[in-house]
Amino acid sequence: MAHSEYVTFTEKGLFTVRRTDKAWSGIWSDMTIEQTLMRVLKTGAQSATHGRSVSDSVLSRFVIDVGMSYAYDVMDQLQSFAKSICASSDQHTDVTSARQKKDKEDVESFKSLFQVHGIFDDRPGKLMSLSTGLVADSTVDCHKAVEKGLESISKMVGVDAVSYKCSKKNCVKTLASIKLVCIIDNEPTTVNTSLLFQRIVAAMINNKNLVKTALLHELASFPMSLFNDKGLMKKSNKS
C-alpha cells in the first residue's frame, strides 16, 4: 500500500481496498477479508456457516483457506512470468447494452402506468403510495430522513452509550405509519381499499363497460383471485 493510500485509510476514513486499478474494483475492507480469507470457510455446502460445528474437517478447511490467501501473490507472479493473465473486463454490468435495454423498458413501463392511471395528476406535490393511492398527511416525514438522521447524530456527540436514549419522536414516519381513514357522519372510519374495490366490481358485474373502467383503476393492478390485499400471491390449497 502506498503511503498516500495509508494516510487516507487511517486518517481520512477511506476504507476502500483495490486489488487492481480497474474501474469499480474498490470494495470495503471487511468485504475484502470475507472474499479472500474467509471465502472458502463460508461458501459452499461444506462451509462452517451452514449448520456445521467446528470439527477437525472445518478447521482443516480454514487452514487451507489461510494458505490460499498467501498463495495469491504467488499466482500473480506466475501469471506475470507466463505472460498469461486471467481477468475480467473493465465494463460494469450496469453499463452493458442488455442492462441499458432492460432499464429503458422498465422506465417505459412506469411511464405507461402513470399515463393510464394518472396517479399524480390530482395531487401534485404530495407524497403518495403507488400501490394503494394513500396520500401522506403532515405527520409523514420520510422525505426528511437525511435531516433527521443528522440531527440524531448530533445528539450523540459527547454522550456515552449507557446514558444515550433514542426517542421515537426522532424516528422517521413513513406511509406505513398512517391508515386509510375517511370521515363518515363526522366519525373517522378505516377503509380497506381491497374490500372496497371488490364491492364496487360486484355491484357493476352486469355492466361490462363499467367493469372495464374499474379495472383501469390503480387499485386493480393485480387480480384479486390470485393475490391478497397485501399484493402477495395466495397459497394454493393442498389436496
PDB file of C-alpha atoms in Angstrom:
ATOM      1  CA  MET A   1       0.000   0.000   0.000  1.00  0.00           C
ATOM      2  CA  ALA A   2       1.336   3.420  -0.942  1.00  0.00           C
ATOM      3  CA  HIS A   3       1.947   5.982   1.812  1.00  0.00           C
ATOM      4  CA  SER A   4      -0.753   8.318   0.452  1.00  0.00           C
ATOM      5  CA  GLU A   5      -3.287   5.478   0.472  1.00  0.00           C
ATOM      6  CA  TYR A   6      -2.250   4.554   4.018  1.00  0.00           C
ATOM      7  CA  VAL A   7      -2.871   8.128   5.188  1.00  0.00           C
ATOM      8  CA  THR A   8      -6.317   8.272   3.589  1.00  0.00           C
ATOM      9  CA  PHE A   9      -7.134   4.863   5.086  1.00  0.00           C
ATOM     10  CA  THR A  10      -6.051   5.647   8.669  1.00  0.00           C
ATOM     11  CA  GLU A  11      -6.763   9.386   8.948  1.00  0.00           C
ATOM     12  CA  LYS A  12      -9.475  10.253   6.417  1.00  0.00           C
ATOM     13  CA  GLY A  13     -11.698   7.196   6.745  1.00  0.00           C
ATOM     14  CA  LEU A  14     -11.254   5.939   3.180  1.00  0.00           C
ATOM     15  CA  PHE A  15     -11.732   2.218   3.769  1.00  0.00           C
ATOM     16  CA  THR A  16     -11.784   1.197   0.101  1.00  0.00           C
ATOM     17  CA  VAL A  17      -9.388  -1.589  -0.862  1.00  0.00           C
ATOM     18  CA  ARG A  18      -8.367  -2.119  -4.500  1.00  0.00           C
ATOM     19  CA  ARG A  19      -6.605  -5.270  -5.668  1.00  0.00           C
ATOM     20  CA  THR A  20      -6.432  -3.899  -9.230  1.00  0.00           C
ATOM     21  CA  ASP A  21      -6.583  -0.493 -10.933  1.00  0.00           C
ATOM     22  CA  LYS A  22      -9.773  -1.342 -12.825  1.00  0.00           C
ATOM     23  CA  ALA A  23     -12.915   0.713 -12.501  1.00  0.00           C
ATOM     24  CA  TRP A  24     -15.435  -0.486  -9.906  1.00  0.00           C
ATOM     25  CA  SER A  25     -12.824  -2.760  -8.316  1.00  0.00           C
ATOM     26  CA  GLY A  26     -12.786  -0.988  -4.951  1.00  0.00           C
ATOM     27  CA  ILE A  27     -14.509  -2.834  -2.123  1.00  0.00           C
ATOM     28  CA  TRP A  28     -14.911  -2.339   1.626  1.00  0.00           C
ATOM     29  CA  SER A  29     -12.034  -3.585   3.789  1.00  0.00           C
ATOM     30  CA  ASP A  30     -14.264  -6.006   5.718  1.00  0.00           C
ATOM     31  CA  MET A  31     -15.631  -7.334   2.430  1.00  0.00           C
ATOM     32  CA  THR A  32     -12.066  -7.929   1.265  1.00  0.00           C
ATOM     33  CA  ILE A  33     -11.499 -10.192   4.268  1.00  0.00           C
ATOM     34  CA  GLU A  34     -14.750 -12.042   3.567  1.00  0.00           C
ATOM     35  CA  GLN A  35     -13.905 -12.553  -0.112  1.00  0.00           C
ATOM     36  CA  THR A  36     -10.313 -13.689   0.464  1.00  0.00           C
ATOM     37  CA  LEU A  37      -9.505 -15.042   3.911  1.00  0.00           C
ATOM     38  CA  MET A  38     -12.992 -16.319   4.822  1.00  0.00           C
ATOM     39  CA  ARG A  39     -14.233 -17.220   1.343  1.00  0.00           C
ATOM     40  CA  VAL A  40     -13.658 -20.970   1.446  1.00  0.00           C
ATOM     41  CA  LEU A  41     -14.785 -21.253   5.055  1.00  0.00           C
ATOM     42  CA  LYS A  42     -18.142 -19.536   4.454  1.00  0.00           C
ATOM     43  CA  THR A  43     -19.124 -20.677   0.954  1.00  0.00           C
ATOM     44  CA  GLY A  44     -20.287 -23.984  -0.409  1.00  0.00           C
ATOM     45  CA  ALA A  45     -22.279 -26.854   1.040  1.00  0.00           C
ATOM     46  CA  GLN A  46     -19.400 -27.837   3.345  1.00  0.00           C
ATOM     47  CA  SER A  47     -18.969 -24.381   4.884  1.00  0.00           C
ATOM     48  CA  ALA A  48     -18.986 -23.727   8.607  1.00  0.00           C
ATOM     49  CA  THR A  49     -21.930 -21.314   8.352  1.00  0.00           C
ATOM     50  CA  HIS A  50     -24.378 -23.919   7.037  1.00  0.00           C
ATOM     51  CA  GLY A  51     -25.198 -25.742  10.253  1.00  0.00           C
ATOM     52  CA  ARG A  52     -21.793 -27.399  10.690  1.00  0.00           C
ATOM     53  CA  SER A  53     -19.955 -27.398  14.004  1.00  0.00           C
ATOM     54  CA  VAL A  54     -16.272 -26.564  14.392  1.00  0.00           C
ATOM     55  CA  SER A  55     -14.921 -30.040  13.723  1.00  0.00           C
ATOM     56  CA  ASP A  56     -11.495 -31.180  12.555  1.00  0.00           C
ATOM     57  CA  SER A  57     -12.582 -31.066   8.922  1.00  0.00           C
ATOM     58  CA  VAL A  58     -13.815 -27.485   9.297  1.00  0.00           C
ATOM     59  CA  LEU A  59     -10.554 -26.435  10.938  1.00  0.00           C
ATOM     60  CA  SER A  60      -8.569 -28.076   8.154  1.00  0.00           C
ATOM     61  CA  ARG A  61     -10.594 -26.124   5.587  1.00  0.00           C
ATOM     62  CA  PHE A  62      -9.796 -22.923   7.471  1.00  0.00           C
ATOM     63  CA  VAL A  63      -6.063 -23.732   7.479  1.00  0.00           C
ATOM     64  CA  ILE A  64      -6.182 -24.418   3.742  1.00  0.00           C
ATOM     65  CA  ASP A  65      -8.059 -21.145   3.233  1.00  0.00           C
ATOM     66  CA  VAL A  66      -5.375 -19.200   5.107  1.00  0.00           C
ATOM     67  CA  GLY A  67      -2.713 -20.860   2.977  1.00  0.00           C
ATOM     68  CA  MET A  68      -4.593 -19.962  -0.208  1.00  0.00           C
ATOM     69  CA  SER A  69      -4.675 -16.298   0.807  1.00  0.00           C
ATOM     70  CA  TYR A  70      -0.867 -16.254   0.851  1.00  0.00           C
ATOM     71  CA  ALA A  71      -0.793 -18.075  -2.483  1.00  0.00           C
ATOM     72  CA  TYR A  72      -2.466 -15.146  -4.291  1.00  0.00           C
ATOM     73  CA  ASP A  73       0.849 -13.308  -4.639  1.00  0.00           C
ATOM     74  CA  VAL A  74       2.489 -16.475  -5.969  1.00  0.00           C
ATOM     75  CA  MET A  75      -0.289 -16.847  -8.551  1.00  0.00           C
ATOM     76  CA  ASP A  76       0.120 -13.223  -9.655  1.00  0.00           C
ATOM     77  CA  GLN A  77       3.864 -13.713 -10.126  1.00  0.00           C
ATOM     78  CA  LEU A  78       3.283 -16.914 -12.119  1.00  0.00           C
ATOM     79  CA  GLN A  79       0.848 -15.081 -14.398  1.00  0.00           C
ATOM     80  CA  SER A  80       3.365 -12.286 -14.925  1.00  0.00           C
ATOM     81  CA  PHE A  81       6.133 -14.795 -15.692  1.00  0.00           C
ATOM     82  CA  ALA A  82       3.970 -16.755 -18.136  1.00  0.00           C
ATOM     83  CA  LYS A  83       2.545 -13.534 -19.643  1.00  0.00           C
ATOM     84  CA  SER A  84      -0.929 -15.030 -19.325  1.00  0.00           C
ATOM     85  CA  ILE A  85      -3.393 -13.105 -17.185  1.00  0.00           C
ATOM     86  CA  CYS A  86      -6.881 -14.300 -16.282  1.00  0.00           C
ATOM     87  CA  ALA A  87      -9.001 -11.205 -15.666  1.00  0.00           C
ATOM     88  CA  SER A  88     -12.375  -9.689 -16.386  1.00  0.00           C
ATOM     89  CA  SER A  89     -13.010  -6.603 -18.472  1.00  0.00           C
ATOM     90  CA  ASP A  90     -13.428  -3.101 -17.068  1.00  0.00           C
ATOM     91  CA  GLN A  91     -17.041  -2.996 -18.201  1.00  0.00           C
ATOM     92  CA  HIS A  92     -19.561  -2.964 -15.359  1.00  0.00           C
ATOM     93  CA  THR A  93     -22.789  -4.950 -15.617  1.00  0.00           C
ATOM     94  CA  ASP A  94     -24.844  -1.770 -15.223  1.00  0.00           C
ATOM     95  CA  VAL A  95     -23.417  -0.242 -18.415  1.00  0.00           C
ATOM     96  CA  THR A  96     -23.892  -3.236 -20.707  1.00  0.00           C
ATOM     97  CA  SER A  97     -26.285  -2.911 -23.635  1.00  0.00           C
ATOM     98  CA  ALA A  98     -28.575  -5.613 -22.213  1.00  0.00           C
ATOM     99  CA  ARG A  99     -28.882  -3.842 -18.860  1.00  0.00           C
ATOM    100  CA  GLN A 100     -29.465  -0.467 -20.520  1.00  0.00           C
ATOM    101  CA  LYS A 101     -32.177  -2.021 -22.691  1.00  0.00           C
ATOM    102  CA  LYS A 102     -33.864  -3.530 -19.647  1.00  0.00           C
ATOM    103  CA  ASP A 103     -33.674  -0.227 -17.729  1.00  0.00           C
ATOM    104  CA  LYS A 104     -35.231   1.590 -20.686  1.00  0.00           C
ATOM    105  CA  GLU A 105     -38.079  -0.941 -20.841  1.00  0.00           C
ATOM    106  CA  ASP A 106     -38.682  -0.546 -17.096  1.00  0.00           C
ATOM    107  CA  VAL A 107     -38.833   3.239 -17.443  1.00  0.00           C
ATOM    108  CA  GLU A 108     -41.356   2.933 -20.267  1.00  0.00           C
ATOM    109  CA  SER A 109     -43.464   0.599 -18.091  1.00  0.00           C
ATOM    110  CA  PHE A 110     -43.541   3.211 -15.326  1.00  0.00           C
ATOM    111  CA  LYS A 111     -44.417   5.952 -17.810  1.00  0.00           C
ATOM    112  CA  SER A 112     -47.312   3.932 -19.232  1.00  0.00           C
ATOM    113  CA  LEU A 113     -48.547   3.205 -15.698  1.00  0.00           C
ATOM    114  CA  PHE A 114     -48.612   6.905 -14.832  1.00  0.00           C
ATOM    115  CA  GLN A 115     -50.270   7.824 -18.141  1.00  0.00           C
ATOM    116  CA  VAL A 116     -53.069   5.269 -17.724  1.00  0.00           C
ATOM    117  CA  HIS A 117     -53.817   5.813 -14.052  1.00  0.00           C
ATOM    118  CA  GLY A 118     -52.792   9.467 -13.648  1.00  0.00           C
ATOM    119  CA  ILE A 119     -51.682   8.893 -10.079  1.00  0.00           C
ATOM    120  CA  PHE A 120     -50.117  12.326  -9.540  1.00  0.00           C
ATOM    121  CA  ASP A 121     -52.488  14.437 -11.619  1.00  0.00           C
ATOM    122  CA  ASP A 122     -54.972  15.303  -8.865  1.00  0.00           C
ATOM    123  CA  ARG A 123     -52.473  15.732  -6.009  1.00  0.00           C
ATOM    124  CA  PRO A 124     -49.255  17.355  -7.266  1.00  0.00           C
ATOM    125  CA  GLY A 125     -46.543  17.900  -4.679  1.00  0.00           C
ATOM    126  CA  LYS A 126     -47.928  15.249  -2.303  1.00  0.00           C
ATOM    127  CA  LEU A 127     -46.301  12.061  -1.031  1.00  0.00           C
ATOM    128  CA  MET A 128     -48.389   9.157  -2.282  1.00  0.00           C
ATOM    129  CA  SER A 129     -48.210   5.361  -2.202  1.00  0.00           C
ATOM    130  CA  LEU A 130     -48.048   3.895  -5.712  1.00  0.00           C
ATOM    131  CA  SER A 131     -49.665   0.627  -4.593  1.00  0.00           C
ATOM    132  CA  THR A 132     -52.622   1.917  -2.552  1.00  0.00           C
ATOM    133  CA  GLY A 133     -53.005   5.555  -3.590  1.00  0.00           C
ATOM    134  CA  LEU A 134     -52.700   6.631   0.051  1.00  0.00           C
ATOM    135  CA  VAL A 135     -51.777  10.324   0.374  1.00  0.00           C
ATOM    136  CA  ALA A 136     -49.449  11.303   3.205  1.00  0.00           C
ATOM    137  CA  ASP A 137     -50.502  13.850   5.797  1.00  0.00           C
ATOM    138  CA  SER A 138     -48.369  16.303   7.763  1.00  0.00           C
ATOM    139  CA  THR A 139     -47.116  13.580  10.141  1.00  0.00           C
ATOM    140  CA  VAL A 140     -45.224  11.706   7.405  1.00  0.00           C
ATOM    141  CA  ASP A 141     -41.652  12.983   7.143  1.00  0.00           C
ATOM    142  CA  CYS A 142     -39.774  10.209   5.336  1.00  0.00           C
ATOM    143  CA  HIS A 143     -38.556  12.789   2.808  1.00  0.00           C
ATOM    144  CA  LYS A 144     -36.590  14.417   5.648  1.00  0.00           C
ATOM    145  CA  ALA A 145     -34.681  11.249   6.565  1.00  0.00           C
ATOM    146  CA  VAL A 146     -31.251  12.810   5.994  1.00  0.00           C
ATOM    147  CA  GLU A 147     -32.056  15.887   8.093  1.00  0.00           C
ATOM    148  CA  LYS A 148     -33.465  13.856  10.976  1.00  0.00           C
ATOM    149  CA  GLY A 149     -30.540  11.443  10.775  1.00  0.00           C
ATOM    150  CA  LEU A 150     -28.004  14.259  11.066  1.00  0.00           C
ATOM    151  CA  GLU A 151     -29.995  15.719  13.953  1.00  0.00           C
ATOM    152  CA  SER A 152     -29.948  12.373  15.776  1.00  0.00           C
ATOM    153  CA  ILE A 153     -26.200  12.015  15.216  1.00  0.00           C
ATOM    154  CA  SER A 154     -25.577  15.498  16.630  1.00  0.00           C
ATOM    155  CA  LYS A 155     -27.384  14.492  19.829  1.00  0.00           C
ATOM    156  CA  MET A 156     -24.992  11.542  20.280  1.00  0.00           C
ATOM    157  CA  VAL A 157     -21.907  13.750  20.441  1.00  0.00           C
ATOM    158  CA  GLY A 158     -20.419  13.750  23.946  1.00  0.00           C
ATOM    159  CA  VAL A 159     -22.915  11.184  25.263  1.00  0.00           C
ATOM    160  CA  ASP A 160     -21.877   7.647  26.208  1.00  0.00           C
ATOM    161  CA  ALA A 161     -23.802   4.576  25.067  1.00  0.00           C
ATOM    162  CA  VAL A 162     -25.253   3.913  28.529  1.00  0.00           C
ATOM    163  CA  SER A 163     -26.884   7.298  29.074  1.00  0.00           C
ATOM    164  CA  TYR A 164     -27.967   7.930  25.472  1.00  0.00           C
ATOM    165  CA  LYS A 165     -31.650   7.331  24.778  1.00  0.00           C
ATOM    166  CA  CYS A 166     -33.228   7.263  21.344  1.00  0.00           C
ATOM    167  CA  SER A 167     -36.740   8.695  21.350  1.00  0.00           C
ATOM    168  CA  LYS A 168     -39.440   7.579  18.931  1.00  0.00           C
ATOM    169  CA  LYS A 169     -40.049  11.242  18.151  1.00  0.00           C
ATOM    170  CA  ASN A 170     -36.739  11.263  16.288  1.00  0.00           C
ATOM    171  CA  CYS A 171     -37.728   8.294  14.113  1.00  0.00           C
ATOM    172  CA  VAL A 172     -38.831   8.854  10.538  1.00  0.00           C
ATOM    173  CA  LYS A 173     -42.515   8.198   9.889  1.00  0.00           C
ATOM    174  CA  THR A 174     -43.389   6.559   6.578  1.00  0.00           C
ATOM    175  CA  LEU A 175     -46.673   5.960   4.783  1.00  0.00           C
ATOM    176  CA  ALA A 176     -46.950   2.657   6.653  1.00  0.00           C
ATOM    177  CA  SER A 177     -47.462   4.580   9.912  1.00  0.00           C
ATOM    178  CA  ILE A 178     -50.815   6.047   8.825  1.00  0.00           C
ATOM    179  CA  LYS A 179     -54.090   4.383   7.968  1.00  0.00           C
ATOM    180  CA  LEU A 180     -56.702   4.859   5.263  1.00  0.00           C
ATOM    181  CA  VAL A 181     -59.338   6.887   7.084  1.00  0.00           C
ATOM    182  CA  CYS A 182     -62.323   8.803   5.766  1.00  0.00           C
ATOM    183  CA  ILE A 183     -64.917  10.863   7.632  1.00  0.00           C
ATOM    184  CA  ILE A 184     -68.436   9.358   7.538  1.00  0.00           C
ATOM    185  CA  ASP A 185     -71.154  11.066   9.598  1.00  0.00           C
ATOM    186  CA  ASN A 186     -68.484  13.118  11.387  1.00  0.00           C
ATOM    187  CA  GLU A 187     -66.706   9.936  12.509  1.00  0.00           C
ATOM    188  CA  PRO A 188     -63.334   8.640  11.251  1.00  0.00           C
ATOM    189  CA  THR A 189     -63.703   5.246   9.566  1.00  0.00           C
ATOM    190  CA  THR A 190     -60.871   2.948   8.468  1.00  0.00           C
ATOM    191  CA  VAL A 191     -61.188   1.905   4.816  1.00  0.00           C
ATOM    192  CA  ASN A 192     -59.982  -1.392   3.349  1.00  0.00           C
ATOM    193  CA  THR A 193     -59.185  -0.458  -0.252  1.00  0.00           C
ATOM    194  CA  SER A 194     -59.132  -4.053  -1.500  1.00  0.00           C
ATOM    195  CA  LEU A 195     -62.523  -4.818   0.039  1.00  0.00           C
ATOM    196  CA  LEU A 196     -63.923  -1.547  -1.294  1.00  0.00           C
ATOM    197  CA  PHE A 197     -62.754  -2.357  -4.822  1.00  0.00           C
ATOM    198  CA  GLN A 198     -64.247  -5.859  -4.604  1.00  0.00           C
ATOM    199  CA  ARG A 199     -67.615  -4.399  -3.596  1.00  0.00           C
ATOM    200  CA  ILE A 200     -67.505  -1.931  -6.495  1.00  0.00           C
ATOM    201  CA  VAL A 201     -66.736  -4.700  -9.003  1.00  0.00           C
ATOM    202  CA  ALA A 202     -69.508  -6.894  -7.556  1.00  0.00           C
ATOM    203  CA  ALA A 203     -72.006  -4.039  -7.893  1.00  0.00           C
ATOM    204  CA  MET A 204     -71.246  -3.456 -11.583  1.00  0.00           C
ATOM    205  CA  ILE A 205     -70.662  -7.065 -12.645  1.00  0.00           C
ATOM    206  CA  ASN A 206     -73.570  -6.951 -15.106  1.00  0.00           C
ATOM    207  CA  ASN A 207     -72.208  -3.900 -16.929  1.00  0.00           C
ATOM    208  CA  LYS A 208     -69.077  -4.821 -18.902  1.00  0.00           C
ATOM    209  CA  ASN A 209     -68.199  -1.207 -19.733  1.00  0.00           C
ATOM    210  CA  LEU A 210     -68.217  -0.211 -16.064  1.00  0.00           C
ATOM    211  CA  VAL A 211     -66.109  -3.255 -15.197  1.00  0.00           C
ATOM    212  CA  LYS A 212     -63.512  -2.245 -17.793  1.00  0.00           C
ATOM    213  CA  THR A 213     -63.449   1.261 -16.321  1.00  0.00           C
ATOM    214  CA  ALA A 214     -62.990  -0.113 -12.803  1.00  0.00           C
ATOM    215  CA  LEU A 215     -60.156  -2.397 -13.881  1.00  0.00           C
ATOM    216  CA  LEU A 216     -58.218   0.647 -15.110  1.00  0.00           C
ATOM    217  CA  HIS A 217     -58.042   1.978 -11.551  1.00  0.00           C
ATOM    218  CA  GLU A 218     -54.730   1.769  -9.658  1.00  0.00           C
ATOM    219  CA  LEU A 219     -56.337  -0.497  -7.037  1.00  0.00           C
ATOM    220  CA  ALA A 220     -56.870  -3.120  -9.751  1.00  0.00           C
ATOM    221  CA  SER A 221     -53.187  -3.620 -10.516  1.00  0.00           C
ATOM    222  CA  PHE A 222     -53.404  -7.356  -9.726  1.00  0.00           C
ATOM    223  CA  PRO A 223     -56.259  -9.922  -9.900  1.00  0.00           C
ATOM    224  CA  MET A 224     -57.934 -10.369  -6.520  1.00  0.00           C
ATOM    225  CA  SER A 225     -58.456 -14.076  -7.165  1.00  0.00           C
ATOM    226  CA  LEU A 226     -54.692 -14.706  -7.267  1.00  0.00           C
ATOM    227  CA  PHE A 227     -53.314 -12.102  -4.838  1.00  0.00           C
ATOM    228  CA  ASN A 228     -54.276 -10.966  -1.338  1.00  0.00           C
ATOM    229  CA  ASP A 229     -54.786  -7.409  -0.134  1.00  0.00           C
ATOM    230  CA  LYS A 230     -51.024  -7.064   0.529  1.00  0.00           C
ATOM    231  CA  GLY A 231     -50.101  -7.844  -3.076  1.00  0.00           C
ATOM    232  CA  LEU A 232     -48.725 -11.302  -2.287  1.00  0.00           C
ATOM    233  CA  MET A 233     -49.784 -14.374  -4.233  1.00  0.00           C
ATOM    234  CA  LYS A 234     -52.235 -16.584  -2.384  1.00  0.00           C
ATOM    235  CA  LYS A 235     -51.143 -20.066  -1.357  1.00  0.00           C
ATOM    236  CA  SER A 236     -52.829 -22.964  -3.096  1.00  0.00           C
ATOM    237  CA  ASN A 237     -54.970 -25.381  -1.099  1.00  0.00           C
ATOM    238  CA  LYS A 238     -53.252 -28.718  -0.538  1.00  0.00           C
ATOM    239  CA  SER A 239     -55.314 -31.745  -1.501  1.00  0.00           C
TER     240      SER A 239
END
